[in-house]
Each structure stands twice: as C-alpha cells, then as structure tokens.
mmCIF file of C-alpha atoms in Angstrom:
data_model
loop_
_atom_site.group_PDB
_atom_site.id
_atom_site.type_symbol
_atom_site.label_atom_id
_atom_site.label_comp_id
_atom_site.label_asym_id
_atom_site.label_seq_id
_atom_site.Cartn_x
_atom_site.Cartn_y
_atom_site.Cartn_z
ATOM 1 C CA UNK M 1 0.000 0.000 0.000
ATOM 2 C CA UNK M 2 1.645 3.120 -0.831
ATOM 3 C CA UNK M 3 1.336 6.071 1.581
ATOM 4 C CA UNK M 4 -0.257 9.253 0.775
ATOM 5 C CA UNK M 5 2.211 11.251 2.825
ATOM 6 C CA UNK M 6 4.870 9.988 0.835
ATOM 7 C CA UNK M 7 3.082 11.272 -2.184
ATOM 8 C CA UNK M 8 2.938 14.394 -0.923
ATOM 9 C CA UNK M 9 5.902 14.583 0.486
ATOM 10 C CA UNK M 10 7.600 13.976 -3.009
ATOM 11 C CA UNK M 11 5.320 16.578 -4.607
ATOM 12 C CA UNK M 12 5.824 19.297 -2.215
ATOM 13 C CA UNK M 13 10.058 17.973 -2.703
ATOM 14 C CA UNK M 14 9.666 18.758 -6.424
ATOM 15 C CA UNK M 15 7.965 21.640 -6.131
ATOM 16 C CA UNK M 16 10.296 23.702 -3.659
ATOM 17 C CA UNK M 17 12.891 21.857 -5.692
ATOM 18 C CA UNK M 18 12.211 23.429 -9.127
ATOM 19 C CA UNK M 19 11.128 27.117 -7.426
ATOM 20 C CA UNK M 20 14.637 26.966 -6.101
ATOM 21 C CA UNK M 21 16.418 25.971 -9.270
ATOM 22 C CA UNK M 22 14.502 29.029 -11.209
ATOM 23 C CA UNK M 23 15.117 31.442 -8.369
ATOM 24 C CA UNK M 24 18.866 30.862 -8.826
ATOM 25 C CA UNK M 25 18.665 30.790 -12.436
ATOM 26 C CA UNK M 26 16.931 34.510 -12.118
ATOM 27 C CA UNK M 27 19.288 35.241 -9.647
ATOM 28 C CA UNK M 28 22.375 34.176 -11.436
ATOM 29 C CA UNK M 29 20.973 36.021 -15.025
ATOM 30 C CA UNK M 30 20.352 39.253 -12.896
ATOM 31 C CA UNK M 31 24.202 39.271 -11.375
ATOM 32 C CA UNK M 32 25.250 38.061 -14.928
ATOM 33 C CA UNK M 33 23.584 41.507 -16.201
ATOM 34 C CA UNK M 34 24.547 44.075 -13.881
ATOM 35 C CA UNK M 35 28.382 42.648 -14.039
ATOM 36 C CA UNK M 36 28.406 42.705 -17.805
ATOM 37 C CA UNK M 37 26.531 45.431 -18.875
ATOM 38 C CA UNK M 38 27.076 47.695 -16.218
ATOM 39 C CA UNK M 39 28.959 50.957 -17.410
ATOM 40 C CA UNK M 40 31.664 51.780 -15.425
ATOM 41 C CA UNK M 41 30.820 55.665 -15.070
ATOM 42 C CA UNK M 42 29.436 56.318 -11.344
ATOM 43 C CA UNK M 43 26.539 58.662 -11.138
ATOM 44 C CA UNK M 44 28.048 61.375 -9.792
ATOM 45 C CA UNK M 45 30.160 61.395 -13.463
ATOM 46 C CA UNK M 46 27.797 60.978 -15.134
ATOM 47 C CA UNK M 47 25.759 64.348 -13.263
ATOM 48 C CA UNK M 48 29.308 66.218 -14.107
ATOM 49 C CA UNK M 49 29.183 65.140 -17.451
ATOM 50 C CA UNK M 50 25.450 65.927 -17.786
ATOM 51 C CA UNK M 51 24.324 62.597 -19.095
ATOM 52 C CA UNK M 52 22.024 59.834 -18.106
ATOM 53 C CA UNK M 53 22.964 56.010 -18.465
ATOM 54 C CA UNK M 54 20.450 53.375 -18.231
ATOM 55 C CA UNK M 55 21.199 50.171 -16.037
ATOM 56 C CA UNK M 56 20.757 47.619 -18.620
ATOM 57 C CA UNK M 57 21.198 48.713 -21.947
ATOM 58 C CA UNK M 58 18.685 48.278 -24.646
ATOM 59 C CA UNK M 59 19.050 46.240 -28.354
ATOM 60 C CA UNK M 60 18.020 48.320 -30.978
ATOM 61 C CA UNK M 61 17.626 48.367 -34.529
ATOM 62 C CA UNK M 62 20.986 49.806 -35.892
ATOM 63 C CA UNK M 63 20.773 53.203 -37.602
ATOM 64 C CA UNK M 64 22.904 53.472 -40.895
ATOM 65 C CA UNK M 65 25.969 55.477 -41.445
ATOM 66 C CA UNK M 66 26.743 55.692 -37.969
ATOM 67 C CA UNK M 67 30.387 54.203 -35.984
ATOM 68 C CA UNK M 68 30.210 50.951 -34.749
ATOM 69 C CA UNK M 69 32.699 50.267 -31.941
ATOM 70 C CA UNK M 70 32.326 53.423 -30.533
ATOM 71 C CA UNK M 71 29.858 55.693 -28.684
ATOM 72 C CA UNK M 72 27.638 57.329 -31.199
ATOM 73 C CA UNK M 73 24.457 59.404 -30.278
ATOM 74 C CA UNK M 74 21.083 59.950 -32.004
ATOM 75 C CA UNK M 75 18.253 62.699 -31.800
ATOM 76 C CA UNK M 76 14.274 61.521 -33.230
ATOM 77 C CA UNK M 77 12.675 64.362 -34.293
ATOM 78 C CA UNK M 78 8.977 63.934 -33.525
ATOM 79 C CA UNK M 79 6.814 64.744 -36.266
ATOM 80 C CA UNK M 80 5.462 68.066 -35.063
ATOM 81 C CA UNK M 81 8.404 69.309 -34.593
ATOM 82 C CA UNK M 82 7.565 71.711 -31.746
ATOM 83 C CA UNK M 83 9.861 74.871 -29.846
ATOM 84 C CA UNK M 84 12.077 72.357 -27.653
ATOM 85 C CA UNK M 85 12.628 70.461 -31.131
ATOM 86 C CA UNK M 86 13.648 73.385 -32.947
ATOM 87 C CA UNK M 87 16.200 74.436 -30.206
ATOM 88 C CA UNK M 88 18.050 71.011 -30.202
ATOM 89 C CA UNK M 89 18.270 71.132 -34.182
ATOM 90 C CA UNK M 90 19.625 74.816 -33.809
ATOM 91 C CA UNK M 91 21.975 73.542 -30.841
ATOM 92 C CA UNK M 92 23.116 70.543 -33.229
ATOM 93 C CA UNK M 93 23.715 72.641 -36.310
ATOM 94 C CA UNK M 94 25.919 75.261 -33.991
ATOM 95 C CA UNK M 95 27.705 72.305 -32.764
ATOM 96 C CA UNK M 96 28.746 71.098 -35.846
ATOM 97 C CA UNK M 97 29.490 75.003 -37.176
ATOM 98 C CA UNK M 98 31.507 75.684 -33.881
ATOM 99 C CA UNK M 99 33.319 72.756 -34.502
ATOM 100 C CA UNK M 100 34.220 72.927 -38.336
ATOM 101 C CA UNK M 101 35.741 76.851 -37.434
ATOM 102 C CA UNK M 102 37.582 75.173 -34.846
ATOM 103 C CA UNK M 103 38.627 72.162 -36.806
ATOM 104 C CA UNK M 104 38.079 70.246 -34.238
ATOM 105 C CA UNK M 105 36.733 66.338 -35.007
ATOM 106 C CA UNK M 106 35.036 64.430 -32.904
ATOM 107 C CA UNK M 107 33.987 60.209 -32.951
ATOM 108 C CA UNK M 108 30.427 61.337 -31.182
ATOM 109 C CA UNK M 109 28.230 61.575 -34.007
ATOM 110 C CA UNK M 110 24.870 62.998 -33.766
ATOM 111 C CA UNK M 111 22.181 61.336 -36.302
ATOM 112 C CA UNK M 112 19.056 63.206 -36.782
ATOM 113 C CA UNK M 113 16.011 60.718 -37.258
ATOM 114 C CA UNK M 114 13.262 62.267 -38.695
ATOM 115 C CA UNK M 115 10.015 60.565 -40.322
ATOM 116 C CA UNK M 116 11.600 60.102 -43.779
ATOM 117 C CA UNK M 117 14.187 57.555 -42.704
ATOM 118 C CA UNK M 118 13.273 53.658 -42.190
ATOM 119 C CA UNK M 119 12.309 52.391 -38.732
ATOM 120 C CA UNK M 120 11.853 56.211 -37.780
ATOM 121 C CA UNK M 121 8.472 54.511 -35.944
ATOM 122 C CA UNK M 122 10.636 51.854 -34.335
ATOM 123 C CA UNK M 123 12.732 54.826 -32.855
ATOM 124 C CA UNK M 124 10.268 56.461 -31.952
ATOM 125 C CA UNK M 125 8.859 53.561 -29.929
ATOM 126 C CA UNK M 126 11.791 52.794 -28.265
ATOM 127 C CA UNK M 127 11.942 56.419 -26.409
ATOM 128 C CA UNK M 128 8.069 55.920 -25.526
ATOM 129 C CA UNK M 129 8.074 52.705 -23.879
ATOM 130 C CA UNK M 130 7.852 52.787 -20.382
ATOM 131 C CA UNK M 131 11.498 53.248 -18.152
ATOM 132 C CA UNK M 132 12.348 55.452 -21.413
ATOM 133 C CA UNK M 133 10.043 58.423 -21.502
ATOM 134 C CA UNK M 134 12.751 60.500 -19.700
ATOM 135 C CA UNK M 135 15.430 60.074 -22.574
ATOM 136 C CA UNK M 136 12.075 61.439 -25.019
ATOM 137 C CA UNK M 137 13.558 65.009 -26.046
ATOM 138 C CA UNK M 138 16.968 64.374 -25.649
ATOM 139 C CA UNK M 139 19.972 63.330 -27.674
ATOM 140 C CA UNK M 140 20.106 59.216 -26.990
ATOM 141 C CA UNK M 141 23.503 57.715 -26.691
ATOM 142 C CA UNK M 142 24.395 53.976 -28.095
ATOM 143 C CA UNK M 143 27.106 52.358 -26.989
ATOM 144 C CA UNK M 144 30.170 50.631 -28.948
ATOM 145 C CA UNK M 145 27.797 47.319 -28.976
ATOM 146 C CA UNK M 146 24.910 49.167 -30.559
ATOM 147 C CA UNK M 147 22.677 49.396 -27.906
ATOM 148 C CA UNK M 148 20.446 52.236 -26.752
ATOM 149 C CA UNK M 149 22.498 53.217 -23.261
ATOM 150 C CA UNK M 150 20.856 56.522 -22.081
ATOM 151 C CA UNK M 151 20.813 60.085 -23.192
ATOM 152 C CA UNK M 152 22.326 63.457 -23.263
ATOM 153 C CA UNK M 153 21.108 66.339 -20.810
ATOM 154 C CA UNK M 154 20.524 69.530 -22.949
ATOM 155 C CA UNK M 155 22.106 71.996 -23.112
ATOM 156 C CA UNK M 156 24.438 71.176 -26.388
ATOM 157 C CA UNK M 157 27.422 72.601 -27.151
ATOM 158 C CA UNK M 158 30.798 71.928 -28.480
ATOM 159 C CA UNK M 159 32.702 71.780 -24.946
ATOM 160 C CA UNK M 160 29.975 69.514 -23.975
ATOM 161 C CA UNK M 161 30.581 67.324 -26.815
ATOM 162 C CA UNK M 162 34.115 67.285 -26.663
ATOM 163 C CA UNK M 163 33.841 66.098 -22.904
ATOM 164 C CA UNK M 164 31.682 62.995 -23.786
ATOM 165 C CA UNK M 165 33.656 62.502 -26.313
ATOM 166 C CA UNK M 166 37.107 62.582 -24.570
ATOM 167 C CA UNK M 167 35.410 60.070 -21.541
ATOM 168 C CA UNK M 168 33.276 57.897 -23.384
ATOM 169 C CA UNK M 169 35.583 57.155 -26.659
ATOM 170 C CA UNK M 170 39.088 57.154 -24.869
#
C-alpha cells in the first residue's frame, strides 16, 4: 500500500525543488547583467558630465551610417516638430558650425532621425516605452555594442561634446 504522505511529500520535494532551481537561475541572469553590462561611469560622473545612463542597456535596430565600436548618439525628431525640437536642431547645427571653425573632429556623431528615414516609428517607440520616456527630447547615446544606453542632458554645445567625447571614446 503506498502512503499518501509519501506522495505528498515527493510533490511538495519537487515543487520547492524546481522554485529553487529558477530562483537561482533569475538570480544568477540578474548578477550576470549588472556585471556585464554595467557601465563603469558612477553617477556622480555621469551628473558632471550631464548625461544619463540606463542600467541595462537596450538592443536596438541599428541606424545606418553611424560608428560601430564606438559611442555614437542619435536625436528623433517627432513629427510636429515643436519649440524644444527646434532648439536642439539649432543647438546641433551650432555644434557642428563651432566645430568645423575650430577644426576640431570628434567620434560622437549625432544622427538626426526624422520621419523620412526607415524604422523612424521603431525609434520612436523605443523612447516611448515605459522606463524610457525620460530620454524622449533628448539626444540618446548607443554604446560601442549598438545598444540604446541613455541620453544626453541639454544643453548642447561643443565643450559639452568634446567632454563625452574625450570620456566615453578614450
């Protein structure tokens, strides 16, 4: 006769068996993560250089004719381009004036996305998803593995740029 505690007992074994067994899988992934994608810029760097990095990076579609290998950023222009869109474009284009009559080159790129370009919408998703909305009307960073990594605090100008460039490309 076989004894219903026993079959119990076994159950209730597996059971606590295989929670534990996915708790240190989820456990191990999550160390695994913040060990290799971590960027090693504390926060109080990152305030002096007037960025923001996320925790975990984010895969993203790869925009053409930028770097690989190094840190590149990215603007999306929404569609109404409204006042606060206006002033980053003029801020980018005075950038990239100040920097041509200094003669001064830099391996941050900026990329302007607007809605003529493929996967503009896809872009444009990314920033809106929820744990993004912060980065929305700012310049977005990617790092040297193509990843979405966080975004640029406004405002723009060429010693800005030539900081970020100088600590995140060196």
């Amino acid at each position: 006769m076989i004894d219903t505690y026993k079959i119990v007992s076994r159950g209730r074994f597996l059971f606590f068996f295989i929670a534990l067994v996915l708790l240190g899988a989820w456990v191990i992934n999550k160390a695994y993560q913040k060990h290799f994608n971590q960027i090693q810029i504390t926060p109080a760097e990152q305030e002096s250089l007037g960025i923001d990095l996320l925790e975990f990076p984010r895969n993203m579609k790869p925009i053409e004719n930028l770097k690989s290998q190094s840190w590149t950023s990215f603007y999306v222009e929404p569609e109404n381009c409204d006042t606060l869109c206006v002033r980053t474009l003029a801020q980018l284009e005075q950038i990239e004036l100040d920097a041509k009559v200094a003669k001064v080159t830099s391996n941050l790129e900026i990329q302007v996305i607007n809605n003529q370009i493929s996967g503009y919408k896809e872009y444009l998703s990314l920033i809106r998803s929820p744990g993004y909305s912060q980065h929305f009307d700012r310049i977005l960073l990617i790092n040297p593995k193509g990843q979405f990594a966080g975004s640029i605090i406004a405002p723009y100008n060429l010693a800005h740029w030539q900081a970020l460039d100088k600590r995140l490309n060196q």
